[in-house]
Each structure stands twice: as C-alpha cells, then as structure tokens.
mmCIF file of C-alpha atoms in Angstrom:
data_model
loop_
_atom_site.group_PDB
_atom_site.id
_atom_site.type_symbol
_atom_site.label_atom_id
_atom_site.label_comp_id
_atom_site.label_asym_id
_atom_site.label_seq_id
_atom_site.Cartn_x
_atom_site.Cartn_y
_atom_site.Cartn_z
ATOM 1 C CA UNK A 1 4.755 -13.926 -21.647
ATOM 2 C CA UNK A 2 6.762 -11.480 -19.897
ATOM 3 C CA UNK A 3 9.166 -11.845 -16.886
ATOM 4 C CA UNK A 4 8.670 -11.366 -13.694
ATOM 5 C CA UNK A 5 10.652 -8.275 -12.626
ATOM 6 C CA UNK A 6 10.020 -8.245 -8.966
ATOM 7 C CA UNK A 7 12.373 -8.838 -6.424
ATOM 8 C CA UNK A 8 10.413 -10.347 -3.948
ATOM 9 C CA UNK A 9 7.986 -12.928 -4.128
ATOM 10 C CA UNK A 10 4.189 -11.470 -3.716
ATOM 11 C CA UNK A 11 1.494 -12.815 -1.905
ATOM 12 C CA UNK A 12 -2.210 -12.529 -2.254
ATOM 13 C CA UNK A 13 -4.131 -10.837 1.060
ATOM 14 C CA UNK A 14 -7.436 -8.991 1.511
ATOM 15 C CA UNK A 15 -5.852 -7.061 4.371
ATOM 16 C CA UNK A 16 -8.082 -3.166 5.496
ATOM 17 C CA UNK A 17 -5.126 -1.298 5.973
ATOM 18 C CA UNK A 18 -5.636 2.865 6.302
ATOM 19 C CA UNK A 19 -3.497 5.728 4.224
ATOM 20 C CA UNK A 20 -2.730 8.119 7.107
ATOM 21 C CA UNK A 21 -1.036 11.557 6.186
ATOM 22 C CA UNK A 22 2.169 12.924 8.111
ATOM 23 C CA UNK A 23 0.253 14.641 10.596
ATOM 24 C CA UNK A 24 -1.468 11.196 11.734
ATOM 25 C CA UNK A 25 -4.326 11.996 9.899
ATOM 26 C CA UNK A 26 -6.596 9.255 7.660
ATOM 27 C CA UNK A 27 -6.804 10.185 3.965
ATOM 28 C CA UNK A 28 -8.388 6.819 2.878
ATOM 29 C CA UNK A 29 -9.407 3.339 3.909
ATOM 30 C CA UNK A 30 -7.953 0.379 1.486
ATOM 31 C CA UNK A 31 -7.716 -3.415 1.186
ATOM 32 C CA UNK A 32 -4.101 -4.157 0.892
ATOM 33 C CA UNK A 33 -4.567 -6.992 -2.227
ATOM 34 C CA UNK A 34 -1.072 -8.618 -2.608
ATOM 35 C CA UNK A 35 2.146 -8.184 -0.475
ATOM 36 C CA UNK A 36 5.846 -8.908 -0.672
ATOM 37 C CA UNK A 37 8.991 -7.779 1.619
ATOM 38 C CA UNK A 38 9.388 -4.507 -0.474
ATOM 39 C CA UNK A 39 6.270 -3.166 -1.486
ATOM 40 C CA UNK A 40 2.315 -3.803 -1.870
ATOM 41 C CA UNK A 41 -0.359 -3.411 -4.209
ATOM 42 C CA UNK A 42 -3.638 -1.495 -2.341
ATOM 43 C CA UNK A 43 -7.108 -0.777 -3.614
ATOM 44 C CA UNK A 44 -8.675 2.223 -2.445
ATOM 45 C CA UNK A 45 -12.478 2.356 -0.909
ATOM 46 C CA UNK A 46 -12.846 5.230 -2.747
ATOM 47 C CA UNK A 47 -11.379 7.521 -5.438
ATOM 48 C CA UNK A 48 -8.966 9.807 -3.149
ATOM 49 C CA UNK A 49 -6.244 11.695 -3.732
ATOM 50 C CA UNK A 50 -3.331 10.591 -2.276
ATOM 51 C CA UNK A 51 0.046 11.919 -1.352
ATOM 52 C CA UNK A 52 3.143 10.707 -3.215
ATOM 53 C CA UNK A 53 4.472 9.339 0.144
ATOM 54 C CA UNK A 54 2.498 8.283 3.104
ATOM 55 C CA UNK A 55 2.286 6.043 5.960
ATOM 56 C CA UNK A 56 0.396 2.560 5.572
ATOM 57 C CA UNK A 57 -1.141 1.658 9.005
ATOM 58 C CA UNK A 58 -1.180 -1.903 8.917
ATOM 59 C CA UNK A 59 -3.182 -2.730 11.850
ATOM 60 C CA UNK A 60 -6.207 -1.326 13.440
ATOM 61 C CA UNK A 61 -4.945 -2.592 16.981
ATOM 62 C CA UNK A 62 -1.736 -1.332 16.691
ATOM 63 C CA UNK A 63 -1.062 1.932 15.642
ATOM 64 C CA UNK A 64 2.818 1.533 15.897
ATOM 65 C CA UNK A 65 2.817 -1.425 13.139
ATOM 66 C CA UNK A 66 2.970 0.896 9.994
ATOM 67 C CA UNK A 67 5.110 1.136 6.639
ATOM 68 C CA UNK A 68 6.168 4.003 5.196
ATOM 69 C CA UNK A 69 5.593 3.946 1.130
ATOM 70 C CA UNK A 70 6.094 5.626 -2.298
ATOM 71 C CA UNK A 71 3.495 5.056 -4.966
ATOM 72 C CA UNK A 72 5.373 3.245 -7.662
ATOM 73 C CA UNK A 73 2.077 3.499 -9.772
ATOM 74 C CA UNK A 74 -1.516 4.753 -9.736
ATOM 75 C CA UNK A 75 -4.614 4.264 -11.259
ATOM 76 C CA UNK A 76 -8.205 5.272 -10.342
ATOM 77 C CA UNK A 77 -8.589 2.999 -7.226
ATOM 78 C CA UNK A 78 -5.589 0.819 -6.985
ATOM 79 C CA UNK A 79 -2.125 1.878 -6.560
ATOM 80 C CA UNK A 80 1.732 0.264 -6.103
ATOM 81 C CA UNK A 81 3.611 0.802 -3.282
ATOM 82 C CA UNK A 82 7.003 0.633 -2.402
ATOM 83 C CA UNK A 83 7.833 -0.180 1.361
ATOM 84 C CA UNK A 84 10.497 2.864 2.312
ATOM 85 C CA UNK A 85 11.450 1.192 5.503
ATOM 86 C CA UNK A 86 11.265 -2.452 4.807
#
C-alpha cells in the first residue's frame, strides 16, 4: 500500500460548488467530493472544459466565499484542485 502524500488531512463532502471564469462567468456546476486546507477533489455535472486556473464559488448565498485553484489533475469528470489562496 502506498503512502499518503498529502499534506493535509481530507475530508469527504457532497458540497454543489460552481467553476466561474475570471470574468465572473459560470463554466460548470460540480459537487465538491472531498476537501482539505490546501486543495479539493470536484466532480463535474458534465464533461466541460475547464481553464487551468479558476475561481471555485463555494457558496450559492455568498458570492464573496470563493477559492481560487489550479488543477493538479484531470480526468473526464473529476478533477484535483489546489487551493491558490488557502
């Protein structure tokens, strides 16, 4: 079995959370599936292209709680994130 690599502990969720571009624009709806201080795994409602960096709005109620993030990894309909201002 492998080590764990992380270096914060992650937590499981079924959060919606929305992939909004620069311009404050939604690319794609998600469920955030597991969280930790630095970074998040999401799966995507649909396949999507999505930028390299974008903003992560966190709450539907409150457009000002948001996370920037860099994709750490990608597949079809899930992806990595990294938190850029954690």
């Amino acid at each position: 079995m492998s080590a764990e690599r992380r270096k914060w502990p992650r937590r499981t969720v079924s959060q919606p959370v929305l992939v909004m571009g620069d311009g404050g624009t939604m690319i794609a709806p998600c469920t955030m599936v597991d969280v930790s201080a630095g970074g998040a795994r999401l799966k995507l409602d649909a396949e999507v292209p999505v930028p390299n960096e974008f903003n992560l709005m966190l709450s539907k109620f409150n457009a000002g709680l948001t996370r920037r993030c860099l994709i750490a990894w990608r597949d079809e309909r899930q992806m990595g994130v990294r938190f850029l201002n954690a």
